[in-house]
Short mmCIF file of C-alpha atoms in Angstrom, two decimals:
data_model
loop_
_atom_site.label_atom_id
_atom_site.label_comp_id
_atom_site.label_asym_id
_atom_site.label_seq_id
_atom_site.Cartn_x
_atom_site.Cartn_y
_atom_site.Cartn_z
CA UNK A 972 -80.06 -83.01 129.44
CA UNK A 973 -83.26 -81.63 130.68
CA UNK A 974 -86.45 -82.73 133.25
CA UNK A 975 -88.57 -81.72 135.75
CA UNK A 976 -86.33 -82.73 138.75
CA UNK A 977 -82.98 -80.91 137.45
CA UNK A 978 -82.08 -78.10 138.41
CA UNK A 979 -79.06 -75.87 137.45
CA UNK A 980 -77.11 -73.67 140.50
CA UNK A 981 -74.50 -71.14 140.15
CA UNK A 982 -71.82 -71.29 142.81
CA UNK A 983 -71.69 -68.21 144.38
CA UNK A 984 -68.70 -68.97 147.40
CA UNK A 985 -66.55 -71.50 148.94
CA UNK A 986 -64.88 -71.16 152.13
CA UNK A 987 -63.60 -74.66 153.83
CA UNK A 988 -66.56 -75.54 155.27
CA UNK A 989 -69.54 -74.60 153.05
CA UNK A 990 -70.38 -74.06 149.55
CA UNK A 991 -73.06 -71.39 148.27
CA UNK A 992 -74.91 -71.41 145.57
CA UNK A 993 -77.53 -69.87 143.35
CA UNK A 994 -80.43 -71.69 141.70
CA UNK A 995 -79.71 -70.46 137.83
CA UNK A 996 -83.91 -70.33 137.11
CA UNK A 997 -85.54 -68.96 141.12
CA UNK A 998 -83.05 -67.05 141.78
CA UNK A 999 -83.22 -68.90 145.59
CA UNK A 1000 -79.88 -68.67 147.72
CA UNK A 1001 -78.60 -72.22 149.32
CA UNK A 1002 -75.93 -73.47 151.25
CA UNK A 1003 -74.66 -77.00 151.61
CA UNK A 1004 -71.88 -78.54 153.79
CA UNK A 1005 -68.93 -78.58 151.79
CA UNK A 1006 -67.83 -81.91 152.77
CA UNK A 1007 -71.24 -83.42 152.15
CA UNK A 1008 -71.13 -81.50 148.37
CA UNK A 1009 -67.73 -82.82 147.47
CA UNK A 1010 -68.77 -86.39 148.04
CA UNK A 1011 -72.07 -86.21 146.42
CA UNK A 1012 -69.84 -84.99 143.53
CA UNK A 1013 -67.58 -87.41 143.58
CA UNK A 1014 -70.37 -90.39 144.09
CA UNK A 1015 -72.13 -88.76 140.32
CA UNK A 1016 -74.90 -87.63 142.08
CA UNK A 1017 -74.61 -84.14 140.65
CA UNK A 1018 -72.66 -83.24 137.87
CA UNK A 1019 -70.60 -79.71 136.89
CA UNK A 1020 -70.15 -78.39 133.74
CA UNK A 1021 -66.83 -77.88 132.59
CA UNK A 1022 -65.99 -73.99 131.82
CA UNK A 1023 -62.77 -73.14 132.88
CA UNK A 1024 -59.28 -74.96 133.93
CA UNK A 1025 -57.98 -73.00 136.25
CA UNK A 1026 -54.44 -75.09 137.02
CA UNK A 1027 -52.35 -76.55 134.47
CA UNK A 1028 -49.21 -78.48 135.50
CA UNK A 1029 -46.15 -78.32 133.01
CA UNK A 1030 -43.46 -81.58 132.73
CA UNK A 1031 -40.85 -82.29 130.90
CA UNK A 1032 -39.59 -85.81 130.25
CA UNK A 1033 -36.37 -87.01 128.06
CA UNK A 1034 -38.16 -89.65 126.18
CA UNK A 1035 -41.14 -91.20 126.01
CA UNK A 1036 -41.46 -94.94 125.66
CA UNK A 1037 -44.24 -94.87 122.74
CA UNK A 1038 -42.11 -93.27 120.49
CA UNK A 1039 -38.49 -93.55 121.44
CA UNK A 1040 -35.67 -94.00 124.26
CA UNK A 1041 -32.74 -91.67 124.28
CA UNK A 1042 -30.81 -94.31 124.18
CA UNK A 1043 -31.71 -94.62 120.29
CA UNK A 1044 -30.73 -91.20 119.65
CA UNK A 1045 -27.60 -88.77 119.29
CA UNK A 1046 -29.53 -85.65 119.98
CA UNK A 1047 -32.66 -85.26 123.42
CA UNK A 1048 -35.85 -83.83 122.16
CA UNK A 1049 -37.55 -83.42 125.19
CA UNK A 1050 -41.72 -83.76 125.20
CA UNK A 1051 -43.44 -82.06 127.53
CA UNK A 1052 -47.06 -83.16 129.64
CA UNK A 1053 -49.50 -80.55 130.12
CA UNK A 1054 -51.93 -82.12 132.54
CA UNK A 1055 -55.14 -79.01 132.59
CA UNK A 1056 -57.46 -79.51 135.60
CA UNK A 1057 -60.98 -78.56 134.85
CA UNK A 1058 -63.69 -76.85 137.30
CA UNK A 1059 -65.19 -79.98 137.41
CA UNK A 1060 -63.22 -81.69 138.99
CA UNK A 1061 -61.61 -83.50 136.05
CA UNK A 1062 -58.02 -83.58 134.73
CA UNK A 1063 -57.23 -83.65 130.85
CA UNK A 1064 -54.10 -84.32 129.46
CA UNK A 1065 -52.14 -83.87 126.36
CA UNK A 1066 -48.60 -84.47 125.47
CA UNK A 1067 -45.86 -82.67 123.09
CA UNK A 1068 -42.79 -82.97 121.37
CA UNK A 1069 -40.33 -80.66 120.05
CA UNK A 1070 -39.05 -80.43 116.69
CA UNK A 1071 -35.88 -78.78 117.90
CA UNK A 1072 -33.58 -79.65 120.83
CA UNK A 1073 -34.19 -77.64 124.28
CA UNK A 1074 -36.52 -75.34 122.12
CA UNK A 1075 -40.12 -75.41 123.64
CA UNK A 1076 -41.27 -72.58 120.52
CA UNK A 1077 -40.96 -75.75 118.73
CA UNK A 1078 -43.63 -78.12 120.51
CA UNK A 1079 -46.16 -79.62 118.64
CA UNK A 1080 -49.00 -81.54 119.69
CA UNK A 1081 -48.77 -85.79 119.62
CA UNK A 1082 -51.37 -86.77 121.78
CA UNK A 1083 -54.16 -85.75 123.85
CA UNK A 1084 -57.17 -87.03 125.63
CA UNK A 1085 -60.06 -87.93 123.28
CA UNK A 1086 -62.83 -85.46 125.79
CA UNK A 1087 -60.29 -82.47 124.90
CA UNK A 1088 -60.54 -83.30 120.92
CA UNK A 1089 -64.88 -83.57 121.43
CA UNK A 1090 -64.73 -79.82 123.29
CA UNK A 1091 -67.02 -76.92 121.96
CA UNK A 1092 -65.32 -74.32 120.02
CA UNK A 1093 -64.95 -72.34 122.66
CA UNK A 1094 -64.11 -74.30 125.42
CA UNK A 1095 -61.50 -75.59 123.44
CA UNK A 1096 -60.08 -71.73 122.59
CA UNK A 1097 -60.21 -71.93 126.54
CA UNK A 1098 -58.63 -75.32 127.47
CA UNK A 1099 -55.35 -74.19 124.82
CA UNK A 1100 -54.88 -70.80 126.20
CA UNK A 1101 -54.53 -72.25 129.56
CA UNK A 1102 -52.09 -74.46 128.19
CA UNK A 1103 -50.44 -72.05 126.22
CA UNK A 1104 -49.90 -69.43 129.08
CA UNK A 1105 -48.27 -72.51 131.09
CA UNK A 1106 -45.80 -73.40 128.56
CA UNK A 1107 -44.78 -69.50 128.58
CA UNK A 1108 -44.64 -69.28 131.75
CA UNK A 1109 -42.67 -72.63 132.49
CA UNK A 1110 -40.29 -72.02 129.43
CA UNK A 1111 -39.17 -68.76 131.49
CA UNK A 1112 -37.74 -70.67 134.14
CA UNK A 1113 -37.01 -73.91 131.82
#
């Protein structure tokens, strides 16, 4: 997307009550209210591009109703939710299963979020690391 009126800024800070940016082609310094940013956000009146995903939260569950209840089964398979929060302000979630009891080397991918499967290249080489250092990470203390 491209005009006249856009223009793209780099965020250069963030403290709780202001935000600073860059403007990407003058080079001018601004600062906005952080309050007043963060609902102009919200409201779609500017837009961020997605680059990184900084938090990703890690959950296991015993059974998942689309595919089976542990009732139906002798032996718990557990899938696990990785929900990855993007920097703009968007979450994006995908879910796996093992193949092997209590054994999270064995996940595999089931589902995820149709945005995730239209990513670039390398924002998608991005959004699974992220995911794959939080499945290390939780499996430690699983």
């Amino acid at each position: 997307m491209s005009g006249p009126r856009l223009t793209k800024w780099r965020i250069e800070s963030i403290s709780t009550e202001t935000v600073t940016g860059t403007n990407a082609n003058t080079g001018e310094t601004r600062e906005w209210e952080r309050d007043w940013l963060v609902q102009r956000l919200g409201a779609g009146e500017f837009s961020a591009e997605l680059t990184t995903f900084d938090r990703v939260s890690v959950t296991e569950i015993d059974e998942w109703r689309e595919r089976h209840s542990v009732e139906e089964i002798d032996e718990v398979k557990p899938y696990v939710i990785a929900i990855a929060y993007g920097n703009n302000g968007e979450k994006f979630t995908s879910l796996y299963a093992a193949t092997e009891a209590g054994d999270w080397d064995s996940l595999e991918l089931v589902q995820q979020d149709e945005s995730v499967q239209n990513f670039s290249g390398a924002l998608r080489e991005r959004f699974d690391e992220a995911v794959h250092r939080t499945l290390e990470v939780e499996q430690r203390y699983h």
